């Protein structure tokens, strides 16, 4: 098992060096860990099959190329600290719920902010509890995303742009908007509200 894991890490390092990942040690280390976690996550044939089925749903709804699919399956950024898997597969019954949230991302958020990174998509009940998420978190039903813009933007400007979207178009989508520290934010399409 150790040999397989070391080969997986070596292979991941090669892939990351080819893809031009930053040489910053901390960033590099995090990327390696996340990629190794994802490779382990998809090593199960059933999981891989479900991911392909989920991708087909995204393609059918013209939502496949917004963000890397593995970002949607990422539970959060504190997975190591709380000792939970970095990735989880939502039950099929929840898949339609993320479509509406991705539509908001495609039509309203990305045109205003540019490229984004999803930091948290679906969460298991256990992950959510250990991460101290609310019991009614919309991540549990795959209707929410925690996001950060990839382009440089001040917190003030980010909030201004997001609040404008929320005020003018939020009711139409039942948009929930959470503004967090730095440039992180939350969107869901479960109920019109903000915090």
mmCIF file of C-alpha atoms in Angstrom, residues 8-10 12-13 16 25-41 79-80 85-87:
data_model
loop_
_atom_site.group_PDB
_atom_site.id
_atom_site.type_symbol
_atom_site.label_atom_id
_atom_site.label_comp_id
_atom_site.label_asym_id
_atom_site.label_seq_id
_atom_site.Cartn_x
_atom_site.Cartn_y
_atom_site.Cartn_z
ATOM 1 C CA UNK A 8 0.564 8.042 -6.625
ATOM 2 C CA UNK A 9 2.274 11.001 -4.952
ATOM 3 C CA UNK A 10 5.165 10.895 -7.437
ATOM 4 C CA UNK A 12 0.756 13.634 -8.891
ATOM 5 C CA UNK A 13 3.960 15.683 -8.532
ATOM 6 C CA UNK A 16 1.374 19.227 -11.094
ATOM 7 C CA UNK A 25 5.849 25.435 -0.829
ATOM 8 C CA UNK A 26 2.620 25.789 1.171
ATOM 9 C CA UNK A 27 0.440 26.202 -1.936
ATOM 10 C CA UNK A 28 2.258 23.333 -3.649
ATOM 11 C CA UNK A 29 1.846 21.076 -0.631
ATOM 12 C CA UNK A 30 -1.881 21.837 -0.393
ATOM 13 C CA UNK A 31 -2.380 21.135 -4.106
ATOM 14 C CA UNK A 32 -0.508 17.830 -3.828
ATOM 15 C CA UNK A 33 -2.586 16.767 -0.840
ATOM 16 C CA UNK A 34 -5.861 17.736 -2.535
ATOM 17 C CA UNK A 35 -4.927 15.997 -5.777
ATOM 18 C CA UNK A 36 -3.840 12.853 -3.935
ATOM 19 C CA UNK A 37 -7.116 12.954 -1.974
ATOM 20 C CA UNK A 38 -9.111 13.315 -5.198
ATOM 21 C CA UNK A 39 -7.252 10.455 -6.893
ATOM 22 C CA UNK A 40 -8.023 8.237 -3.902
ATOM 23 C CA UNK A 41 -11.653 9.437 -3.910
ATOM 24 C CA UNK A 79 -10.780 18.790 5.874
ATOM 25 C CA UNK A 80 -7.316 18.036 7.269
ATOM 26 C CA UNK A 85 -12.361 13.358 3.584
ATOM 27 C CA UNK A 86 -11.741 16.334 1.300
ATOM 28 C CA UNK A 87 -14.346 15.094 -1.212
#
